Tab-separated table of N, CA, C and O in Angstrom:
chain	number	residue	atom	x	y	z
A	1	LYS	N	-25.295	-7.799	-6.686
A	1	LYS	CA	-24.398	-8.696	-5.958
A	1	LYS	C	-23.205	-7.921	-5.401
A	1	LYS	O	-22.715	-6.985	-6.022
A	2	ALA	N	-22.753	-8.381	-4.253
A	2	ALA	CA	-21.577	-7.776	-3.619
A	2	ALA	C	-20.315	-8.206	-4.358
A	2	ALA	O	-20.233	-9.331	-4.857
A	3	ALA	N	-19.348	-7.322	-4.410
A	3	ALA	CA	-18.069	-7.639	-5.035
A	3	ALA	C	-17.314	-8.636	-4.153
A	3	ALA	O	-17.215	-8.451	-2.942
A	4	ASP	N	-16.815	-9.678	-4.783
A	4	ASP	CA	-16.033	-10.658	-4.038
A	4	ASP	C	-14.617	-10.117	-3.844
A	4	ASP	O	-14.143	-9.295	-4.638
A	5	PHE	N	-13.975	-10.558	-2.804
A	5	PHE	CA	-12.583	-10.166	-2.559
A	5	PHE	C	-11.897	-11.197	-1.701
A	5	PHE	O	-12.541	-11.990	-1.019
A	6	THR	N	-10.579	-11.177	-1.767
A	6	THR	CA	-9.739	-12.023	-0.932
A	6	THR	C	-8.719	-11.122	-0.261
A	6	THR	O	-8.094	-10.289	-0.925
A	7	MET	N	-8.600	-11.264	1.057
A	7	MET	CA	-7.642	-10.486	1.837
A	7	MET	C	-7.019	-11.390	2.886
A	7	MET	O	-7.540	-12.453	3.183
A	8	LYS	N	-5.963	-10.890	3.472
A	8	LYS	CA	-5.262	-11.651	4.515
A	8	LYS	C	-5.806	-11.306	5.904
A	8	LYS	O	-6.179	-10.165	6.173
A	9	ASP	N	-5.839	-12.351	6.750
A	9	ASP	CA	-6.218	-12.139	8.143
A	9	ASP	C	-4.954	-11.905	8.972
A	9	ASP	O	-3.864	-11.746	8.423
A	10	HIS	N	-5.097	-11.917	10.282
A	10	HIS	CA	-3.968	-11.608	11.165
A	10	HIS	C	-2.887	-12.690	11.171
A	10	HIS	O	-1.768	-12.437	11.597
A	11	LYS	N	-3.230	-13.876	10.691
A	11	LYS	CA	-2.237	-14.956	10.625
A	11	LYS	C	-1.619	-15.058	9.234
A	11	LYS	O	-0.848	-15.971	8.964
A	12	GLY	N	-2.022	-14.143	8.328
A	12	GLY	CA	-1.496	-14.176	6.973
A	12	GLY	C	-2.251	-15.107	6.043
A	12	GLY	O	-1.850	-15.317	4.905
A	13	LYS	N	-3.347	-15.668	6.543
A	13	LYS	CA	-4.162	-16.586	5.741
A	13	LYS	C	-5.092	-15.787	4.828
A	13	LYS	O	-5.732	-14.825	5.265
A	14	SER	N	-5.205	-16.194	3.574
A	14	SER	CA	-6.117	-15.547	2.633
A	14	SER	C	-7.544	-16.005	2.890
A	14	SER	O	-7.800	-17.200	3.011
A	15	VAL	N	-8.452	-15.045	2.979
A	15	VAL	CA	-9.865	-15.322	3.214
A	15	VAL	C	-10.651	-14.695	2.063
A	15	VAL	O	-10.467	-13.525	1.744
A	16	THR	N	-11.537	-15.492	1.448
A	16	THR	CA	-12.359	-15.030	0.337
A	16	THR	C	-13.793	-14.853	0.811
A	16	THR	O	-14.378	-15.782	1.381
A	17	LEU	N	-14.346	-13.675	0.568
A	17	LEU	CA	-15.689	-13.357	1.054
A	17	LEU	C	-16.732	-14.362	0.577
A	17	LEU	O	-17.563	-14.810	1.363
A	18	SER	N	-16.735	-14.728	-0.690
A	18	SER	CA	-17.766	-15.627	-1.207
A	18	SER	C	-17.753	-16.982	-0.501
A	18	SER	O	-18.801	-17.585	-0.292
A	19	LYS	N	-16.583	-17.443	-0.103
A	19	LYS	CA	-16.489	-18.719	0.618
A	19	LYS	C	-17.083	-18.582	2.024
A	19	LYS	O	-17.740	-19.498	2.515
A	20	VAL	N	-16.846	-17.446	2.654
A	20	VAL	CA	-17.435	-17.190	3.976
A	20	VAL	C	-18.959	-17.091	3.839
A	20	VAL	O	-19.705	-17.670	4.628
A	21	ALA	N	-19.408	-16.377	2.823
A	21	ALA	CA	-20.849	-16.181	2.620
A	21	ALA	C	-21.564	-17.508	2.405
A	21	ALA	O	-22.652	-17.733	2.955
A	22	LYS	N	-20.977	-18.408	1.618
A	22	LYS	CA	-21.607	-19.705	1.325
A	22	LYS	C	-21.846	-20.533	2.575
A	22	LYS	O	-22.769	-21.334	2.624
A	23	LYS	N	-21.006	-20.341	3.578
A	23	LYS	CA	-21.097	-21.124	4.818
A	23	LYS	C	-22.076	-20.526	5.823
A	23	LYS	O	-22.301	-21.102	6.880
A	24	ASN	N	-22.623	-19.352	5.524
A	24	ASN	CA	-23.472	-18.643	6.476
A	24	ASN	C	-24.725	-18.118	5.789
A	24	ASN	O	-24.768	-17.982	4.574
A	25	LYS	N	-25.745	-17.806	6.590
A	25	LYS	CA	-26.975	-17.221	6.038
A	25	LYS	C	-26.797	-15.743	5.726
A	25	LYS	O	-27.301	-15.240	4.739
A	26	LEU	N	-26.073	-15.055	6.618
A	26	LEU	CA	-25.839	-13.616	6.474
A	26	LEU	C	-24.404	-13.289	6.867
A	26	LEU	O	-23.844	-13.936	7.753
A	27	VAL	N	-23.859	-12.253	6.231
A	27	VAL	CA	-22.532	-11.757	6.595
A	27	VAL	C	-22.600	-10.234	6.711
A	27	VAL	O	-23.077	-9.563	5.793
A	28	VAL	N	-22.151	-9.724	7.847
A	28	VAL	CA	-21.966	-8.288	8.007
A	28	VAL	C	-20.534	-7.989	7.596
A	28	VAL	O	-19.593	-8.586	8.131
A	29	ILE	N	-20.372	-7.095	6.623
A	29	ILE	CA	-19.042	-6.610	6.267
A	29	ILE	C	-18.917	-5.261	6.954
A	29	ILE	O	-19.698	-4.345	6.689
A	30	ASP	N	-17.976	-5.180	7.873
A	30	ASP	CA	-17.801	-3.976	8.683
A	30	ASP	C	-16.493	-3.293	8.305
A	30	ASP	O	-15.413	-3.820	8.566
A	31	PHE	N	-16.601	-2.137	7.661
A	31	PHE	CA	-15.420	-1.361	7.287
A	31	PHE	C	-15.030	-0.475	8.467
A	31	PHE	O	-15.870	0.275	8.979
A	32	TRP	N	-13.775	-0.541	8.884
A	32	TRP	CA	-13.312	0.165	10.070
A	32	TRP	C	-11.810	0.461	9.948
A	32	TRP	O	-11.180	0.093	8.966
A	33	ALA	N	-11.242	1.084	10.961
A	33	ALA	CA	-9.793	1.302	11.063
A	33	ALA	C	-9.427	1.546	12.522
A	33	ALA	O	-10.254	2.015	13.310
A	34	SER	N	-8.190	1.248	12.863
A	34	SER	CA	-7.729	1.401	14.247
A	34	SER	C	-7.809	2.848	14.713
A	34	SER	O	-8.041	3.121	15.879
A	35	TRP	N	-7.614	3.801	13.795
A	35	TRP	CA	-7.582	5.228	14.125
A	35	TRP	C	-8.975	5.867	14.137
A	35	TRP	O	-9.104	7.046	14.420
A	36	CYS	N	-10.010	5.097	13.837
A	36	CYS	CA	-11.380	5.620	13.746
A	36	CYS	C	-12.106	5.440	15.083
A	36	CYS	O	-12.531	4.334	15.418
A	37	GLY	N	-12.252	6.529	15.822
A	37	GLY	CA	-12.926	6.481	17.126
A	37	GLY	C	-14.341	5.930	17.063
A	37	GLY	O	-14.700	5.038	17.843
A	38	PRO	N	-15.192	6.430	16.140
A	38	PRO	CA	-16.549	5.889	16.038
A	38	PRO	C	-16.570	4.391	15.681
A	38	PRO	O	-17.448	3.667	16.137
A	39	CYS	N	-15.601	3.946	14.888
A	39	CYS	CA	-15.523	2.523	14.541
A	39	CYS	C	-15.278	1.695	15.799
A	39	CYS	O	-15.973	0.704	16.055
A	40	ARG	N	-14.302	2.129	16.562
A	40	ARG	CA	-13.949	1.391	17.778
A	40	ARG	C	-15.090	1.432	18.789
A	40	ARG	O	-15.360	0.444	19.471
A	41	ALA	N	-15.783	2.570	18.845
A	41	ALA	CA	-16.916	2.707	19.770
A	41	ALA	C	-18.073	1.789	19.378
A	41	ALA	O	-18.860	1.371	20.228
A	42	SER	N	-18.179	1.455	18.096
A	42	SER	CA	-19.281	0.602	17.632
A	42	SER	C	-19.005	-0.885	17.843
A	42	SER	O	-19.918	-1.706	17.767
A	43	MET	N	-17.761	-1.255	18.097
A	43	MET	CA	-17.395	-2.670	18.202
A	43	MET	C	-18.093	-3.432	19.338
A	43	MET	O	-18.517	-4.567	19.120
A	44	PRO	N	-18.237	-2.857	20.538
A	44	PRO	CA	-18.943	-3.618	21.584
A	44	PRO	C	-20.373	-4.003	21.165
A	44	PRO	O	-20.808	-5.126	21.431
A	45	HIS	N	-21.060	-3.098	20.498
A	45	HIS	CA	-22.418	-3.414	20.043
A	45	HIS	C	-22.387	-4.505	18.976
A	45	HIS	O	-23.197	-5.437	18.995
A	46	LEU	N	-21.449	-4.411	18.045
A	46	LEU	CA	-21.351	-5.428	17.003
A	46	LEU	C	-21.008	-6.792	17.614
A	46	LEU	O	-21.503	-7.824	17.156
A	47	LYS	N	-20.210	-6.792	18.673
A	47	LYS	CA	-19.908	-8.044	19.376
A	47	LYS	C	-21.181	-8.659	19.963
A	47	LYS	O	-21.366	-9.877	19.929
A	48	GLU	N	-22.060	-7.813	20.514
A	48	GLU	CA	-23.336	-8.301	21.059
A	48	GLU	C	-24.197	-8.913	19.956
A	48	GLU	O	-24.795	-9.985	20.137
A	49	VAL	N	-24.275	-8.232	18.827
A	49	VAL	CA	-25.056	-8.732	17.688
A	49	VAL	C	-24.479	-10.063	17.214
A	49	VAL	O	-25.212	-11.024	16.970
A	50	TYR	N	-23.170	-10.118	17.099
A	50	TYR	CA	-22.494	-11.342	16.665
A	50	TYR	C	-22.800	-12.502	17.615
A	50	TYR	O	-23.154	-13.596	17.169
A	51	ALA	N	-22.675	-12.261	18.911
A	51	ALA	CA	-22.938	-13.305	19.901
A	51	ALA	C	-24.394	-13.785	19.820
A	51	ALA	O	-24.671	-14.980	19.934
A	52	LYS	N	-25.304	-12.860	19.588
A	52	LYS	CA	-26.733	-13.192	19.540
A	52	LYS	C	-27.103	-14.012	18.301
A	52	LYS	O	-27.947	-14.909	18.375
A	53	TYR	N	-26.483	-13.718	17.163
A	53	TYR	CA	-26.921	-14.321	15.901
A	53	TYR	C	-25.943	-15.317	15.277
A	53	TYR	O	-26.281	-15.941	14.270
A	54	LYS	N	-24.785	-15.497	15.854
A	54	LYS	CA	-23.782	-16.412	15.293
A	54	LYS	C	-24.355	-17.812	15.085
A	54	LYS	O	-24.203	-18.405	14.012
A	55	LYS	N	-25.040	-18.341	16.084
A	55	LYS	CA	-25.582	-19.699	15.996
A	55	LYS	C	-26.739	-19.809	14.998
A	55	LYS	O	-27.098	-20.902	14.591
A	56	ARG	N	-27.296	-18.673	14.610
A	56	ARG	CA	-28.400	-18.670	13.637
A	56	ARG	C	-27.907	-18.408	12.212
A	56	ARG	O	-28.700	-18.272	11.288
A	57	GLY	N	-26.585	-18.339	12.031
A	57	GLY	CA	-26.035	-18.236	10.691
A	57	GLY	C	-25.448	-16.896	10.307
A	57	GLY	O	-25.270	-16.611	9.115
A	58	LEU	N	-25.113	-16.061	11.299
A	58	LEU	CA	-24.493	-14.764	11.009
A	58	LEU	C	-22.976	-14.857	11.170
A	58	LEU	O	-22.485	-15.433	12.145
A	59	GLU	N	-22.263	-14.280	10.224
A	59	GLU	CA	-20.821	-14.112	10.359
A	59	GLU	C	-20.507	-12.634	10.166
A	59	GLU	O	-21.276	-11.914	9.519
A	60	VAL	N	-19.418	-12.194	10.754
A	60	VAL	CA	-18.940	-10.826	10.566
A	60	VAL	C	-17.560	-10.910	9.922
A	60	VAL	O	-16.720	-11.714	10.342
A	61	VAL	N	-17.358	-10.099	8.902
A	61	VAL	CA	-16.054	-9.946	8.278
A	61	VAL	C	-15.727	-8.462	8.365
A	61	VAL	O	-16.390	-7.645	7.736
A	62	SER	N	-14.757	-8.125	9.196
A	62	SER	CA	-14.379	-6.721	9.263
A	62	SER	C	-13.198	-6.484	8.332
A	62	SER	O	-12.320	-7.328	8.176
A	63	VAL	N	-13.239	-5.319	7.685
A	63	VAL	CA	-12.207	-4.924	6.723
A	63	VAL	C	-11.594	-3.623	7.233
A	63	VAL	O	-12.265	-2.590	7.269
A	64	SER	N	-10.345	-3.708	7.633
A	64	SER	CA	-9.665	-2.541	8.185
A	64	SER	C	-9.045	-1.697	7.078
A	64	SER	O	-8.486	-2.222	6.118
A	65	LEU	N	-9.133	-0.377	7.252
A	65	LEU	CA	-8.505	0.551	6.322
A	65	LEU	C	-7.139	1.009	6.823
A	65	LEU	O	-6.605	2.017	6.371
A	66	ASP	N	-6.586	0.262	7.736
A	66	ASP	CA	-5.258	0.604	8.250
A	66	ASP	C	-4.195	0.453	7.173
A	66	ASP	O	-4.340	-0.355	6.252
A	67	GLU	N	-3.128	1.226	7.332
A	67	GLU	CA	-1.972	1.128	6.434
A	67	GLU	C	-0.770	0.525	7.143
A	67	GLU	O	0.163	0.051	6.496
A	68	LYS	N	-0.793	0.544	8.460
A	68	LYS	CA	0.329	0.015	9.240
A	68	LYS	C	-0.116	-1.253	9.966
A	68	LYS	O	-1.052	-1.221	10.767
A	69	ALA	N	0.580	-2.342	9.678
A	69	ALA	CA	0.230	-3.633	10.263
A	69	ALA	C	0.233	-3.589	11.794
A	69	ALA	O	-0.636	-4.174	12.437
A	70	ALA	N	1.184	-2.890	12.379
A	70	ALA	CA	1.286	-2.830	13.845
A	70	ALA	C	0.058	-2.162	14.453
A	70	ALA	O	-0.457	-2.617	15.490
A	71	ASP	N	-0.426	-1.092	13.831
A	71	ASP	CA	-1.621	-0.399	14.340
A	71	ASP	C	-2.850	-1.300	14.237
A	71	ASP	O	-3.667	-1.369	15.147
A	72	TRP	N	-2.983	-1.969	13.101
A	72	TRP	CA	-4.106	-2.880	12.869
A	72	TRP	C	-4.096	-4.015	13.895
A	72	TRP	O	-5.113	-4.313	14.519
A	73	GLU	N	-2.930	-4.622	14.093
A	73	GLU	CA	-2.791	-5.747	15.013
A	73	GLU	C	-3.085	-5.319	16.457
A	73	GLU	O	-3.792	-6.015	17.188
A	74	LYS	N	-2.579	-4.163	16.849
A	74	LYS	CA	-2.786	-3.665	18.208
A	74	LYS	C	-4.281	-3.429	18.488
A	74	LYS	O	-4.797	-3.842	19.524
A	75	ALA	N	-4.959	-2.783	17.552
A	75	ALA	CA	-6.393	-2.513	17.733
A	75	ALA	C	-7.188	-3.810	17.783
A	75	ALA	O	-8.104	-3.960	18.594
A	76	TYR	N	-6.843	-4.758	16.920
A	76	TYR	CA	-7.513	-6.065	16.884
A	76	TYR	C	-7.409	-6.762	18.240
A	76	TYR	O	-8.391	-7.291	18.762
A	77	LYS	N	-6.222	-6.727	18.809
A	77	LYS	CA	-6.012	-7.370	20.113
A	77	LYS	C	-6.721	-6.605	21.224
A	77	LYS	O	-7.342	-7.215	22.098
A	78	GLN	N	-6.636	-5.274	21.205
A	78	GLN	CA	-7.307	-4.465	22.231
A	78	GLN	C	-8.816	-4.690	22.205
A	78	GLN	O	-9.457	-4.781	23.252
A	79	LEU	N	-9.389	-4.755	21.013
A	79	LEU	CA	-10.835	-4.917	20.868
A	79	LEU	C	-11.278	-6.372	21.023
A	79	LEU	O	-12.452	-6.639	21.199
A	80	ALA	N	-10.336	-7.301	20.970
A	80	ALA	CA	-10.605	-8.739	21.078
A	80	ALA	C	-11.728	-9.156	20.124
A	80	ALA	O	-12.734	-9.734	20.527
A	81	LEU	N	-11.524	-8.863	18.852
A	81	LEU	CA	-12.554	-9.160	17.855
A	81	LEU	C	-12.688	-10.673	17.671
A	81	LEU	O	-11.701	-11.346	17.367
A	82	PRO	N	-13.907	-11.212	17.822
A	82	PRO	CA	-14.103	-12.662	17.744
A	82	PRO	C	-14.392	-13.182	16.334
A	82	PRO	O	-14.605	-14.370	16.150
A	83	TRP	N	-14.417	-12.301	15.355
A	83	TRP	CA	-14.785	-12.699	13.990
A	83	TRP	C	-13.598	-12.531	13.047
A	83	TRP	O	-12.499	-12.185	13.449
A	84	ILE	N	-13.858	-12.736	11.776
A	84	ILE	CA	-12.840	-12.615	10.736
A	84	ILE	C	-12.499	-11.138	10.547
A	84	ILE	O	-13.386	-10.320	10.310
A	85	ASP	N	-11.219	-10.813	10.636
A	85	ASP	CA	-10.771	-9.427	10.466
A	85	ASP	C	-9.669	-9.418	9.413
A	85	ASP	O	-8.672	-10.135	9.534
A	86	LEU	N	-9.871	-8.612	8.372
A	86	LEU	CA	-8.985	-8.610	7.214
A	86	LEU	C	-8.446	-7.213	6.916
A	86	LEU	O	-9.063	-6.222	7.299
A	87	CYS	N	-7.325	-7.168	6.196
A	87	CYS	CA	-6.751	-5.872	5.821
A	87	CYS	C	-5.751	-6.056	4.680
A	87	CYS	O	-4.981	-7.018	4.679
A	88	ASN	N	-5.784	-5.126	3.730
A	88	ASN	CA	-4.800	-5.090	2.643
A	88	ASN	C	-3.674	-4.100	2.931
A	88	ASN	O	-2.741	-3.993	2.145
A	89	LEU	N	-3.803	-3.359	4.033
A	89	LEU	CA	-2.835	-2.333	4.425
A	89	LEU	C	-2.678	-1.252	3.349
A	89	LEU	O	-1.598	-0.704	3.161
A	90	LYS	N	-3.788	-0.943	2.659
A	90	LYS	CA	-3.771	0.080	1.613
A	90	LYS	C	-4.548	1.341	2.000
A	90	LYS	O	-4.608	2.291	1.232
A	91	GLY	N	-5.187	1.322	3.166
A	91	GLY	CA	-5.950	2.490	3.601
A	91	GLY	C	-7.017	2.871	2.591
A	91	GLY	O	-7.687	2.013	2.012
A	92	TRP	N	-7.167	4.167	2.378
A	92	TRP	CA	-8.195	4.684	1.468
A	92	TRP	C	-7.868	4.411	0.002
A	92	TRP	O	-8.695	4.668	-0.871
A	93	LYS	N	-6.687	3.903	-0.281
A	93	LYS	CA	-6.292	3.610	-1.667
A	93	LYS	C	-6.756	2.218	-2.116
A	93	LYS	O	-6.523	1.822	-3.246
A	94	ASP	N	-7.398	1.475	-1.225
A	94	ASP	CA	-7.858	0.131	-1.557
A	94	ASP	C	-8.999	0.196	-2.580
A	94	ASP	O	-9.997	0.874	-2.360
A	95	ASP	N	-8.854	-0.502	-3.694
A	95	ASP	CA	-9.875	-0.528	-4.750
A	95	ASP	C	-11.222	-1.028	-4.246
A	95	ASP	O	-12.264	-0.685	-4.802
A	96	LEU	N	-11.202	-1.856	-3.219
A	96	LEU	CA	-12.443	-2.411	-2.690
A	96	LEU	C	-13.405	-1.319	-2.226
A	96	LEU	O	-14.619	-1.470	-2.343
A	97	LEU	N	-12.881	-0.210	-1.746
A	97	LEU	CA	-13.735	0.866	-1.239
A	97	LEU	C	-14.610	1.445	-2.339
A	97	LEU	O	-15.767	1.789	-2.101
A	98	GLN	N	-14.087	1.530	-3.552
A	98	GLN	CA	-14.895	2.013	-4.678
A	98	GLN	C	-15.978	1.006	-5.029
A	98	GLN	O	-17.106	1.378	-5.330
A	99	LYS	N	-15.639	-0.280	-4.990
A	99	LYS	CA	-16.606	-1.325	-5.327
A	99	LYS	C	-17.797	-1.329	-4.378
A	99	LYS	O	-18.892	-1.720	-4.750
A	100	TYR	N	-17.552	-0.903	-3.133
A	100	TYR	CA	-18.624	-0.853	-2.134
A	100	TYR	C	-19.109	0.570	-1.858
A	100	TYR	O	-19.884	0.786	-0.950
A	101	ALA	N	-18.624	1.527	-2.620
A	101	ALA	CA	-19.015	2.936	-2.491
A	101	ALA	C	-18.807	3.454	-1.058
A	101	ALA	O	-19.660	4.147	-0.510
A	102	ILE	N	-17.675	3.104	-0.465
A	102	ILE	CA	-17.362	3.521	0.904
A	102	ILE	C	-16.741	4.921	0.871
A	102	ILE	O	-15.699	5.122	0.258
A	103	ARG	N	-17.410	5.854	1.532
A	103	ARG	CA	-16.908	7.221	1.582
A	103	ARG	C	-16.584	7.657	3.007
A	103	ARG	O	-16.020	8.707	3.238
A	104	GLY	N	-16.973	6.841	3.951
A	104	GLY	CA	-16.710	7.126	5.357
A	104	GLY	C	-16.852	5.853	6.168
A	104	GLY	O	-17.507	4.909	5.740
A	105	ILE	N	-16.206	5.840	7.308
A	105	ILE	CA	-16.311	4.692	8.203
A	105	ILE	C	-16.674	5.180	9.592
A	105	ILE	O	-16.413	6.350	9.907
A	106	PRO	N	-17.307	4.360	10.407
A	106	PRO	CA	-17.662	2.963	10.147
A	106	PRO	C	-18.783	2.847	9.112
A	106	PRO	O	-19.627	3.736	9.000
A	107	HIS	N	-18.753	1.752	8.383
A	107	HIS	CA	-19.789	1.472	7.401
A	107	HIS	C	-20.014	-0.032	7.373
A	107	HIS	O	-19.056	-0.797	7.274
A	108	GLN	N	-21.275	-0.422	7.467
A	108	GLN	CA	-21.607	-1.845	7.476
A	108	GLN	C	-22.496	-2.188	6.296
A	108	GLN	O	-23.378	-1.416	5.915
A	109	VAL	N	-22.232	-3.369	5.753
A	109	VAL	CA	-22.985	-3.906	4.635
A	109	VAL	C	-23.442	-5.299	5.043
A	109	VAL	O	-22.653	-6.066	5.600
A	110	LEU	N	-24.689	-5.631	4.764
A	110	LEU	CA	-25.219	-6.958	5.080
A	110	LEU	C	-25.515	-7.682	3.772
A	110	LEU	O	-26.238	-7.157	2.923
A	111	ILE	N	-24.915	-8.874	3.612
A	111	ILE	CA	-25.156	-9.689	2.419
A	111	ILE	C	-25.648	-11.073	2.832
A	111	ILE	O	-25.443	-11.496	3.972
A	112	ASP	N	-26.270	-11.765	1.873
A	112	ASP	CA	-26.715	-13.126	2.163
A	112	ASP	C	-25.712	-14.135	1.608
A	112	ASP	O	-24.664	-13.765	1.079
A	113	SER	N	-26.053	-15.413	1.686
A	113	SER	CA	-25.128	-16.476	1.293
A	113	SER	C	-24.829	-16.476	-0.205
A	113	SER	O	-23.834	-17.052	-0.640
A	114	ASP	N	-25.671	-15.832	-0.998
A	114	ASP	CA	-25.454	-15.729	-2.444
A	114	ASP	C	-24.724	-14.444	-2.830
A	114	ASP	O	-24.678	-14.108	-4.016
A	115	MET	N	-24.240	-13.704	-1.839
A	115	MET	CA	-23.525	-12.435	-2.077
A	115	MET	C	-24.471	-11.321	-2.534
A	115	MET	O	-24.037	-10.329	-3.104
A	116	THR	N	-25.754	-11.468	-2.277
A	116	THR	CA	-26.734	-10.440	-2.628
A	116	THR	C	-26.835	-9.458	-1.476
A	116	THR	O	-26.893	-9.857	-0.307
A	117	PHE	N	-26.856	-8.168	-1.812
A	117	PHE	CA	-27.009	-7.149	-0.778
A	117	PHE	C	-28.370	-7.278	-0.114
A	117	PHE	O	-29.392	-7.339	-0.793
A	118	VAL	N	-28.377	-7.297	1.210
A	118	VAL	CA	-29.617	-7.255	1.980
A	118	VAL	C	-29.887	-5.807	2.358
A	118	VAL	O	-30.988	-5.299	2.191
A	119	LYS	N	-28.850	-5.132	2.863
A	119	LYS	CA	-28.961	-3.721	3.232
A	119	LYS	C	-27.572	-3.145	3.439
A	119	LYS	O	-26.646	-3.857	3.799
A	120	MET	N	-27.454	-1.836	3.241
A	120	MET	CA	-26.176	-1.146	3.443
A	120	MET	C	-26.387	0.061	4.347
A	120	MET	O	-27.426	0.701	4.270
A	121	GLY	N	-25.382	0.361	5.171
A	121	GLY	CA	-25.428	1.571	5.982
A	121	GLY	C	-26.482	1.526	7.067
A	121	GLY	O	-27.631	1.846	6.830
A	122	PHE	N	-26.094	1.112	8.239
A	122	PHE	CA	-27.010	1.032	9.374
A	122	PHE	C	-26.732	2.205	10.296
A	122	PHE	O	-25.665	2.280	10.889
A	123	HIS	N	-27.671	3.132	10.385
A	123	HIS	CA	-27.435	4.358	11.149
A	123	HIS	C	-28.318	4.483	12.387
A	123	HIS	O	-27.924	5.068	13.371
A	124	ARG	N	-29.505	3.927	12.320
A	124	ARG	CA	-30.435	4.041	13.437
A	124	ARG	C	-30.162	2.923	14.446
A	124	ARG	O	-29.859	1.795	14.072
A	125	SER	N	-30.281	3.231	15.707
A	125	SER	CA	-30.078	2.246	16.764
A	125	SER	C	-31.049	1.075	16.582
A	125	SER	O	-32.240	1.274	16.393
A	126	GLY	N	-30.517	-0.134	16.602
A	126	GLY	CA	-31.343	-1.331	16.474
A	126	GLY	C	-31.625	-1.741	15.040
A	126	GLY	O	-32.206	-2.802	14.796
A	127	GLU	N	-31.212	-0.937	14.071
A	127	GLU	CA	-31.526	-1.208	12.668
A	127	GLU	C	-30.864	-2.497	12.161
A	127	GLU	O	-31.489	-3.276	11.428
A	128	LEU	N	-29.629	-2.743	12.551
A	128	LEU	CA	-28.943	-3.958	12.125
A	128	LEU	C	-29.674	-5.195	12.643
A	128	LEU	O	-29.963	-6.121	11.877
A	129	GLU	N	-29.999	-5.198	13.928
A	129	GLU	CA	-30.698	-6.336	14.518
A	129	GLU	C	-32.062	-6.554	13.870
A	129	GLU	O	-32.450	-7.688	13.593
A	130	GLU	N	-32.797	-5.478	13.638
A	130	GLU	CA	-34.113	-5.590	13.003
A	130	GLU	C	-33.996	-6.229	11.619
A	130	GLU	O	-34.788	-7.104	11.267
A	131	THR	N	-33.005	-5.797	10.866
A	131	THR	CA	-32.807	-6.326	9.519
A	131	THR	C	-32.423	-7.802	9.567
A	131	THR	O	-32.940	-8.612	8.784
A	132	ILE	N	-31.546	-8.168	10.479
A	132	ILE	CA	-31.138	-9.572	10.637
A	132	ILE	C	-32.348	-10.420	11.018
A	132	ILE	O	-32.585	-11.482	10.444
A	133	GLU	N	-33.114	-9.959	12.007
A	133	GLU	CA	-34.314	-10.699	12.443
A	133	GLU	C	-35.297	-10.908	11.294
A	133	GLU	O	-35.804	-12.008	11.092
A	134	GLN	N	-35.581	-9.838	10.555
A	134	GLN	CA	-36.516	-9.938	9.436
A	134	GLN	C	-36.034	-10.968	8.427
A	134	GLN	O	-36.817	-11.775	7.941
A	135	TYR	N	-34.759	-10.961	8.128
A	135	TYR	CA	-34.219	-11.891	7.143
A	135	TYR	C	-34.279	-13.327	7.659
A	135	TYR	O	-34.716	-14.237	6.941
A	136	LEU	N	-33.832	-13.546	8.875
A	136	LEU	CA	-33.767	-14.912	9.438
A	136	LEU	C	-35.152	-15.496	9.697
A	136	LEU	O	-35.314	-16.711	9.726
A	137	ASN	N	-36.152	-14.632	9.879
A	137	ASN	CA	-37.511	-15.112	10.175
A	137	ASN	C	-38.388	-15.252	8.932
A	137	ASN	O	-39.587	-15.480	9.052
A	138	LYS	N	-37.794	-15.081	7.746
A	138	LYS	CA	-38.558	-15.226	6.501
A	138	LYS	C	-39.074	-16.622	6.331
A	138	LYS	O	-38.415	-17.582	6.623
């Protein structure tokens, strides 16, 4: 099972992963940061995946490793992220990274509504979509 957590969004509202998961069939947890070029480069593709599967029960929760609120907020607005975006402003010192064995970003984790890991680390082109399709078509 995935570790549950609660973090603040851009409006200061606390969001709990397990509550988001219960409302959806699948959740992509996307670890990123404003200063991470590959993370930012991956966002347009993740937006396409989100748009394609949102109505079929996919949610995205991005977790920023930023330490400065202004940097996090600026990147969020520039990227126009349409999903839940959270941050503890602790950077690499966030305990959550150990719970998810995060050693580099970008890193994506796919969980189901019961917080069970479906798959971690999507590196091959199309791998995320293939995994989502396989799960939703069961």
